[in-house]
Amino acid sequence: MASQAARLKQKEQPGPYLRPVITAFTNTGSTGVFIYKGVEISTSSTSAEAFHRQRSEIVNIINACIGQRFSTFSTDPVLLTSEIFDPVNMLAEDNINAIQQYGDSELRKLCEHFEPLLTSYGCNVAEVEREWLKAKYDIVHYHKREAFLVLWQRMLT
């Protein structure tokens, strides 16, 4: 995950929001006396090394919490089946038989999982497969090179 890599990087190198704050702090040489944008901060007993260690510990704690929360993100069957909607995963337009079959079992799994929600919003789940077939042909022929978000913004409006 890109966000996890970015958070891990911040253990060693502050990110674009933290960097200006850290560079605005200057150590006066006296223990616990820092200056931030011209204002003396003398209530801290934290050394520069301790500050770096605390920042690293905080990043570790955040990474552990987020990692635990999203640990099944790459293995969750419902999330994995939703990859059929990414146009990069679609097949070539010259393979008609493969297009007809593409994503059908995944779509059925998604419909089973979300059926109560879909029906509560008035979706006719029985029509989903027919609509999916039309959508696949449209995507493969006219939208194959579009980014995921752009494609589905167009398809859903």
mmCIF file with all atom_site columns, C-alpha atoms in Angstrom:
data_model
loop_
_atom_site.group_PDB
_atom_site.id
_atom_site.type_symbol
_atom_site.label_atom_id
_atom_site.label_alt_id
_atom_site.label_comp_id
_atom_site.label_asym_id
_atom_site.label_entity_id
_atom_site.label_seq_id
_atom_site.pdbx_PDB_ins_code
_atom_site.Cartn_x
_atom_site.Cartn_y
_atom_site.Cartn_z
_atom_site.occupancy
_atom_site.B_iso_or_equiv
_atom_site.pdbx_formal_charge
_atom_site.auth_seq_id
_atom_site.auth_comp_id
_atom_site.auth_asym_id
_atom_site.auth_atom_id
_atom_site.pdbx_PDB_model_num
ATOM 1   C CA . MET A 1 1   ? 0.000   0.000   0.000   1.00 0.00 ? 1   MET A CA 1
ATOM 2   C CA . ALA A 1 2   ? 1.357   3.389   -0.995  1.00 0.00 ? 2   ALA A CA 1
ATOM 3   C CA . SER A 1 3   ? -0.005  5.124   2.093   1.00 0.00 ? 3   SER A CA 1
ATOM 4   C CA . GLN A 1 4   ? 1.707   2.625   4.374   1.00 0.00 ? 4   GLN A CA 1
ATOM 5   C CA . ALA A 1 5   ? 5.017   3.123   2.555   1.00 0.00 ? 5   ALA A CA 1
ATOM 6   C CA . ALA A 1 6   ? 4.652   6.903   2.925   1.00 0.00 ? 6   ALA A CA 1
ATOM 7   C CA . ARG A 1 7   ? 3.998   6.551   6.660   1.00 0.00 ? 7   ARG A CA 1
ATOM 8   C CA . LEU A 1 8   ? 7.008   4.262   7.097   1.00 0.00 ? 8   LEU A CA 1
ATOM 9   C CA . LYS A 1 9   ? 9.180   6.762   5.256   1.00 0.00 ? 9   LYS A CA 1
ATOM 10  C CA . GLN A 1 10  ? 8.181   9.418   7.789   1.00 0.00 ? 10  GLN A CA 1
ATOM 11  C CA . LYS A 1 11  ? 9.966   7.465   10.518  1.00 0.00 ? 11  LYS A CA 1
ATOM 12  C CA . GLU A 1 12  ? 13.261  8.548   8.982   1.00 0.00 ? 12  GLU A CA 1
ATOM 13  C CA . GLN A 1 13  ? 12.282  11.612  7.012   1.00 0.00 ? 13  GLN A CA 1
ATOM 14  C CA . PRO A 1 14  ? 9.452   13.970  7.983   1.00 0.00 ? 14  PRO A CA 1
ATOM 15  C CA . GLY A 1 15  ? 6.716   14.482  5.425   1.00 0.00 ? 15  GLY A CA 1
ATOM 16  C CA . PRO A 1 16  ? 5.776   17.756  3.719   1.00 0.00 ? 16  PRO A CA 1
ATOM 17  C CA . TYR A 1 17  ? 3.521   18.917  6.570   1.00 0.00 ? 17  TYR A CA 1
ATOM 18  C CA . LEU A 1 18  ? 5.832   18.056  9.445   1.00 0.00 ? 18  LEU A CA 1
ATOM 19  C CA . ARG A 1 19  ? 9.061   19.220  7.785   1.00 0.00 ? 19  ARG A CA 1
ATOM 20  C CA . PRO A 1 20  ? 8.289   22.993  8.000   1.00 0.00 ? 20  PRO A CA 1
ATOM 21  C CA . VAL A 1 21  ? 7.310   22.650  11.656  1.00 0.00 ? 21  VAL A CA 1
ATOM 22  C CA . ILE A 1 22  ? 10.526  20.825  12.542  1.00 0.00 ? 22  ILE A CA 1
ATOM 23  C CA . THR A 1 23  ? 12.716  23.254  10.604  1.00 0.00 ? 23  THR A CA 1
ATOM 24  C CA . ALA A 1 24  ? 10.985  26.182  12.314  1.00 0.00 ? 24  ALA A CA 1
ATOM 25  C CA . PHE A 1 25  ? 12.211  24.834  15.699  1.00 0.00 ? 25  PHE A CA 1
ATOM 26  C CA . THR A 1 26  ? 15.716  25.807  16.738  1.00 0.00 ? 26  THR A CA 1
ATOM 27  C CA . ASN A 1 27  ? 17.552  24.565  19.780  1.00 0.00 ? 27  ASN A CA 1
ATOM 28  C CA . THR A 1 28  ? 19.158  27.337  21.830  1.00 0.00 ? 28  THR A CA 1
ATOM 29  C CA . GLY A 1 29  ? 21.688  24.954  23.308  1.00 0.00 ? 29  GLY A CA 1
ATOM 30  C CA . SER A 1 30  ? 20.081  25.087  26.729  1.00 0.00 ? 30  SER A CA 1
ATOM 31  C CA . THR A 1 31  ? 18.326  21.919  27.823  1.00 0.00 ? 31  THR A CA 1
ATOM 32  C CA . GLY A 1 32  ? 14.645  22.080  27.025  1.00 0.00 ? 32  GLY A CA 1
ATOM 33  C CA . VAL A 1 33  ? 14.731  25.541  25.466  1.00 0.00 ? 33  VAL A CA 1
ATOM 34  C CA . PHE A 1 34  ? 13.612  25.756  21.861  1.00 0.00 ? 34  PHE A CA 1
ATOM 35  C CA . ILE A 1 35  ? 12.575  28.660  19.682  1.00 0.00 ? 35  ILE A CA 1
ATOM 36  C CA . TYR A 1 36  ? 9.649   28.215  17.300  1.00 0.00 ? 36  TYR A CA 1
ATOM 37  C CA . LYS A 1 37  ? 9.163   31.031  14.799  1.00 0.00 ? 37  LYS A CA 1
ATOM 38  C CA . GLY A 1 38  ? 10.796  33.484  17.174  1.00 0.00 ? 38  GLY A CA 1
ATOM 39  C CA . VAL A 1 39  ? 8.894   32.362  20.269  1.00 0.00 ? 39  VAL A CA 1
ATOM 40  C CA . GLU A 1 40  ? 10.838  30.703  23.091  1.00 0.00 ? 40  GLU A CA 1
ATOM 41  C CA . ILE A 1 41  ? 9.413   27.365  24.172  1.00 0.00 ? 41  ILE A CA 1
ATOM 42  C CA . SER A 1 42  ? 10.978  26.547  27.505  1.00 0.00 ? 42  SER A CA 1
ATOM 43  C CA . THR A 1 43  ? 8.493   24.118  29.010  1.00 0.00 ? 43  THR A CA 1
ATOM 44  C CA . SER A 1 44  ? 9.917   21.168  27.126  1.00 0.00 ? 44  SER A CA 1
ATOM 45  C CA . SER A 1 45  ? 12.564  18.870  28.540  1.00 0.00 ? 45  SER A CA 1
ATOM 46  C CA . THR A 1 46  ? 12.857  17.057  25.233  1.00 0.00 ? 46  THR A CA 1
ATOM 47  C CA . SER A 1 47  ? 16.178  16.879  23.439  1.00 0.00 ? 47  SER A CA 1
ATOM 48  C CA . ALA A 1 48  ? 16.379  16.759  19.655  1.00 0.00 ? 48  ALA A CA 1
ATOM 49  C CA . GLU A 1 49  ? 17.237  13.040  19.816  1.00 0.00 ? 49  GLU A CA 1
ATOM 50  C CA . ALA A 1 50  ? 14.298  12.327  22.115  1.00 0.00 ? 50  ALA A CA 1
ATOM 51  C CA . PHE A 1 51  ? 12.007  14.314  19.825  1.00 0.00 ? 51  PHE A CA 1
ATOM 52  C CA . HIS A 1 52  ? 13.132  12.210  16.831  1.00 0.00 ? 52  HIS A CA 1
ATOM 53  C CA . ARG A 1 53  ? 12.640  8.999   18.858  1.00 0.00 ? 53  ARG A CA 1
ATOM 54  C CA . GLN A 1 54  ? 9.128   10.063  19.941  1.00 0.00 ? 54  GLN A CA 1
ATOM 55  C CA . ARG A 1 55  ? 8.193   10.935  16.357  1.00 0.00 ? 55  ARG A CA 1
ATOM 56  C CA . SER A 1 56  ? 9.415   7.511   15.232  1.00 0.00 ? 56  SER A CA 1
ATOM 57  C CA . GLU A 1 57  ? 7.427   5.789   18.007  1.00 0.00 ? 57  GLU A CA 1
ATOM 58  C CA . ILE A 1 58  ? 4.281   7.710   17.072  1.00 0.00 ? 58  ILE A CA 1
ATOM 59  C CA . VAL A 1 59  ? 4.664   6.722   13.413  1.00 0.00 ? 59  VAL A CA 1
ATOM 60  C CA . ASN A 1 60  ? 5.159   3.077   14.497  1.00 0.00 ? 60  ASN A CA 1
ATOM 61  C CA . ILE A 1 61  ? 1.988   3.170   16.610  1.00 0.00 ? 61  ILE A CA 1
ATOM 62  C CA . ILE A 1 62  ? -0.028  4.741   13.777  1.00 0.00 ? 62  ILE A CA 1
ATOM 63  C CA . ASN A 1 63  ? 1.310   2.191   11.277  1.00 0.00 ? 63  ASN A CA 1
ATOM 64  C CA . ALA A 1 64  ? 0.474   -0.693  13.618  1.00 0.00 ? 64  ALA A CA 1
ATOM 65  C CA . CYS A 1 65  ? -3.099  0.566   14.121  1.00 0.00 ? 65  CYS A CA 1
ATOM 66  C CA . ILE A 1 66  ? -3.712  1.150   10.432  1.00 0.00 ? 66  ILE A CA 1
ATOM 67  C CA . GLY A 1 67  ? -2.044  -2.143  9.522   1.00 0.00 ? 67  GLY A CA 1
ATOM 68  C CA . GLN A 1 68  ? -4.270  -4.010  11.945  1.00 0.00 ? 68  GLN A CA 1
ATOM 69  C CA . ARG A 1 69  ? -7.399  -2.222  10.748  1.00 0.00 ? 69  ARG A CA 1
ATOM 70  C CA . PHE A 1 70  ? -6.723  -2.983  7.088   1.00 0.00 ? 70  PHE A CA 1
ATOM 71  C CA . SER A 1 71  ? -4.927  -6.323  7.485   1.00 0.00 ? 71  SER A CA 1
ATOM 72  C CA . THR A 1 72  ? -7.526  -8.190  5.429   1.00 0.00 ? 72  THR A CA 1
ATOM 73  C CA . PHE A 1 73  ? -7.703  -5.526  2.737   1.00 0.00 ? 73  PHE A CA 1
ATOM 74  C CA . SER A 1 74  ? -5.669  -7.561  0.232   1.00 0.00 ? 74  SER A CA 1
ATOM 75  C CA . THR A 1 75  ? -7.321  -10.881 1.097   1.00 0.00 ? 75  THR A CA 1
ATOM 76  C CA . ASP A 1 76  ? -10.975 -9.931  1.613   1.00 0.00 ? 76  ASP A CA 1
ATOM 77  C CA . PRO A 1 77  ? -12.999 -11.868 -0.988  1.00 0.00 ? 77  PRO A CA 1
ATOM 78  C CA . VAL A 1 78  ? -15.521 -9.062  -1.519  1.00 0.00 ? 78  VAL A CA 1
ATOM 79  C CA . LEU A 1 79  ? -12.818 -6.473  -2.102  1.00 0.00 ? 79  LEU A CA 1
ATOM 80  C CA . LEU A 1 80  ? -10.921 -8.823  -4.407  1.00 0.00 ? 80  LEU A CA 1
ATOM 81  C CA . THR A 1 81  ? -13.986 -9.467  -6.544  1.00 0.00 ? 81  THR A CA 1
ATOM 82  C CA . SER A 1 82  ? -14.449 -5.738  -7.059  1.00 0.00 ? 82  SER A CA 1
ATOM 83  C CA . GLU A 1 83  ? -11.248 -5.696  -9.146  1.00 0.00 ? 83  GLU A CA 1
ATOM 84  C CA . ILE A 1 84  ? -13.385 -6.715  -12.121 1.00 0.00 ? 84  ILE A CA 1
ATOM 85  C CA . PHE A 1 85  ? -14.497 -3.084  -12.384 1.00 0.00 ? 85  PHE A CA 1
ATOM 86  C CA . ASP A 1 86  ? -11.005 -1.785  -13.102 1.00 0.00 ? 86  ASP A CA 1
ATOM 87  C CA . PRO A 1 87  ? -10.700 -1.217  -16.874 1.00 0.00 ? 87  PRO A CA 1
ATOM 88  C CA . VAL A 1 88  ? -7.058  -2.349  -16.848 1.00 0.00 ? 88  VAL A CA 1
ATOM 89  C CA . ASN A 1 89  ? -8.259  -5.828  -15.933 1.00 0.00 ? 89  ASN A CA 1
ATOM 90  C CA . MET A 1 90  ? -10.700 -5.961  -18.836 1.00 0.00 ? 90  MET A CA 1
ATOM 91  C CA . LEU A 1 91  ? -9.937  -8.214  -21.774 1.00 0.00 ? 91  LEU A CA 1
ATOM 92  C CA . ALA A 1 92  ? -9.135  -7.304  -25.363 1.00 0.00 ? 92  ALA A CA 1
ATOM 93  C CA . GLU A 1 93  ? -12.132 -6.392  -27.497 1.00 0.00 ? 93  GLU A CA 1
ATOM 94  C CA . ASP A 1 94  ? -11.378 -9.063  -30.099 1.00 0.00 ? 94  ASP A CA 1
ATOM 95  C CA . ASN A 1 95  ? -12.004 -11.903 -27.636 1.00 0.00 ? 95  ASN A CA 1
ATOM 96  C CA . ILE A 1 96  ? -15.816 -11.877 -27.586 1.00 0.00 ? 96  ILE A CA 1
ATOM 97  C CA . ASN A 1 97  ? -16.210 -15.198 -25.718 1.00 0.00 ? 97  ASN A CA 1
ATOM 98  C CA . ALA A 1 98  ? -13.854 -14.116 -22.948 1.00 0.00 ? 98  ALA A CA 1
ATOM 99  C CA . ILE A 1 99  ? -15.648 -10.764 -22.599 1.00 0.00 ? 99  ILE A CA 1
ATOM 100 C CA . GLN A 1 100 ? -18.976 -12.554 -22.245 1.00 0.00 ? 100 GLN A CA 1
ATOM 101 C CA . GLN A 1 101 ? -17.632 -14.578 -19.292 1.00 0.00 ? 101 GLN A CA 1
ATOM 102 C CA . TYR A 1 102 ? -15.405 -11.905 -17.735 1.00 0.00 ? 102 TYR A CA 1
ATOM 103 C CA . GLY A 1 103 ? -16.303 -11.090 -14.137 1.00 0.00 ? 103 GLY A CA 1
ATOM 104 C CA . ASP A 1 104 ? -19.614 -12.945 -14.087 1.00 0.00 ? 104 ASP A CA 1
ATOM 105 C CA . SER A 1 105 ? -18.873 -15.137 -11.064 1.00 0.00 ? 105 SER A CA 1
ATOM 106 C CA . GLU A 1 106 ? -17.359 -12.171 -9.201  1.00 0.00 ? 106 GLU A CA 1
ATOM 107 C CA . LEU A 1 107 ? -20.415 -10.063 -9.985  1.00 0.00 ? 107 LEU A CA 1
ATOM 108 C CA . ARG A 1 108 ? -22.695 -12.797 -8.610  1.00 0.00 ? 108 ARG A CA 1
ATOM 109 C CA . LYS A 1 109 ? -20.627 -12.847 -5.381  1.00 0.00 ? 109 LYS A CA 1
ATOM 110 C CA . LEU A 1 110 ? -20.913 -9.080  -5.082  1.00 0.00 ? 110 LEU A CA 1
ATOM 111 C CA . CYS A 1 111 ? -24.666 -9.201  -5.689  1.00 0.00 ? 111 CYS A CA 1
ATOM 112 C CA . GLU A 1 112 ? -25.101 -11.917 -3.047  1.00 0.00 ? 112 GLU A CA 1
ATOM 113 C CA . HIS A 1 113 ? -23.058 -9.952  -0.551  1.00 0.00 ? 113 HIS A CA 1
ATOM 114 C CA . PHE A 1 114 ? -24.768 -6.614  -1.178  1.00 0.00 ? 114 PHE A CA 1
ATOM 115 C CA . GLU A 1 115 ? -28.262 -7.858  -2.109  1.00 0.00 ? 115 GLU A CA 1
ATOM 116 C CA . PRO A 1 116 ? -30.034 -6.470  0.992   1.00 0.00 ? 116 PRO A CA 1
ATOM 117 C CA . LEU A 1 117 ? -28.474 -3.057  0.422   1.00 0.00 ? 117 LEU A CA 1
ATOM 118 C CA . LEU A 1 118 ? -29.112 -3.100  -3.329  1.00 0.00 ? 118 LEU A CA 1
ATOM 119 C CA . THR A 1 119 ? -32.755 -4.100  -2.981  1.00 0.00 ? 119 THR A CA 1
ATOM 120 C CA . SER A 1 120 ? -33.350 -1.567  -0.219  1.00 0.00 ? 120 SER A CA 1
ATOM 121 C CA . TYR A 1 121 ? -32.340 1.126   -2.736  1.00 0.00 ? 121 TYR A CA 1
ATOM 122 C CA . GLY A 1 122 ? -34.660 -0.268  -5.404  1.00 0.00 ? 122 GLY A CA 1
ATOM 123 C CA . CYS A 1 123 ? -32.090 -2.166  -7.465  1.00 0.00 ? 123 CYS A CA 1
ATOM 124 C CA . ASN A 1 124 ? -33.491 -5.045  -9.480  1.00 0.00 ? 124 ASN A CA 1
ATOM 125 C CA . VAL A 1 125 ? -30.710 -7.562  -8.763  1.00 0.00 ? 125 VAL A CA 1
ATOM 126 C CA . ALA A 1 126 ? -32.051 -9.887  -11.461 1.00 0.00 ? 126 ALA A CA 1
ATOM 127 C CA . GLU A 1 127 ? -31.125 -7.259  -14.091 1.00 0.00 ? 127 GLU A CA 1
ATOM 128 C CA . VAL A 1 128 ? -27.545 -6.784  -12.884 1.00 0.00 ? 128 VAL A CA 1
ATOM 129 C CA . GLU A 1 129 ? -26.033 -9.526  -15.058 1.00 0.00 ? 129 GLU A CA 1
ATOM 130 C CA . ARG A 1 130 ? -27.678 -8.163  -18.203 1.00 0.00 ? 130 ARG A CA 1
ATOM 131 C CA . GLU A 1 131 ? -26.509 -4.632  -17.387 1.00 0.00 ? 131 GLU A CA 1
ATOM 132 C CA . TRP A 1 132 ? -23.022 -5.950  -16.630 1.00 0.00 ? 132 TRP A CA 1
ATOM 133 C CA . LEU A 1 133 ? -22.804 -7.569  -20.068 1.00 0.00 ? 133 LEU A CA 1
ATOM 134 C CA . LYS A 1 134 ? -23.708 -4.256  -21.750 1.00 0.00 ? 134 LYS A CA 1
ATOM 135 C CA . ALA A 1 135 ? -21.264 -2.380  -19.512 1.00 0.00 ? 135 ALA A CA 1
ATOM 136 C CA . LYS A 1 136 ? -18.412 -4.767  -20.328 1.00 0.00 ? 136 LYS A CA 1
ATOM 137 C CA . TYR A 1 137 ? -18.842 -4.301  -24.059 1.00 0.00 ? 137 TYR A CA 1
ATOM 138 C CA . ASP A 1 138 ? -19.070 -0.549  -23.663 1.00 0.00 ? 138 ASP A CA 1
ATOM 139 C CA . ILE A 1 139 ? -15.969 -0.393  -21.467 1.00 0.00 ? 139 ILE A CA 1
ATOM 140 C CA . VAL A 1 140 ? -13.888 -2.658  -23.705 1.00 0.00 ? 140 VAL A CA 1
ATOM 141 C CA . HIS A 1 141 ? -14.844 -0.794  -26.875 1.00 0.00 ? 141 HIS A CA 1
ATOM 142 C CA . TYR A 1 142 ? -14.918 2.824   -25.708 1.00 0.00 ? 142 TYR A CA 1
ATOM 143 C CA . HIS A 1 143 ? -13.346 3.235   -22.264 1.00 0.00 ? 143 HIS A CA 1
ATOM 144 C CA . LYS A 1 144 ? -10.532 0.661   -21.956 1.00 0.00 ? 144 LYS A CA 1
ATOM 145 C CA . ARG A 1 145 ? -7.822  3.293   -21.551 1.00 0.00 ? 145 ARG A CA 1
ATOM 146 C CA . GLU A 1 146 ? -9.662  5.460   -19.025 1.00 0.00 ? 146 GLU A CA 1
ATOM 147 C CA . ALA A 1 147 ? -8.677  5.665   -15.401 1.00 0.00 ? 147 ALA A CA 1
ATOM 148 C CA . PHE A 1 148 ? -10.895 3.798   -12.953 1.00 0.00 ? 148 PHE A CA 1
ATOM 149 C CA . LEU A 1 149 ? -12.413 6.892   -11.345 1.00 0.00 ? 149 LEU A CA 1
ATOM 150 C CA . VAL A 1 150 ? -13.062 8.687   -14.642 1.00 0.00 ? 150 VAL A CA 1
ATOM 151 C CA . LEU A 1 151 ? -14.654 5.585   -16.145 1.00 0.00 ? 151 LEU A CA 1
ATOM 152 C CA . TRP A 1 152 ? -17.072 4.968   -13.288 1.00 0.00 ? 152 TRP A CA 1
ATOM 153 C CA . GLN A 1 153 ? -17.980 8.627   -12.903 1.00 0.00 ? 153 GLN A CA 1
ATOM 154 C CA . ARG A 1 154 ? -19.111 8.528   -16.538 1.00 0.00 ? 154 ARG A CA 1
ATOM 155 C CA . MET A 1 155 ? -20.794 5.144   -16.279 1.00 0.00 ? 155 MET A CA 1
ATOM 156 C CA . LEU A 1 156 ? -22.773 6.042   -13.174 1.00 0.00 ? 156 LEU A CA 1
ATOM 157 C CA . THR A 1 157 ? -24.054 9.424   -14.321 1.00 0.00 ? 157 THR A CA 1
#
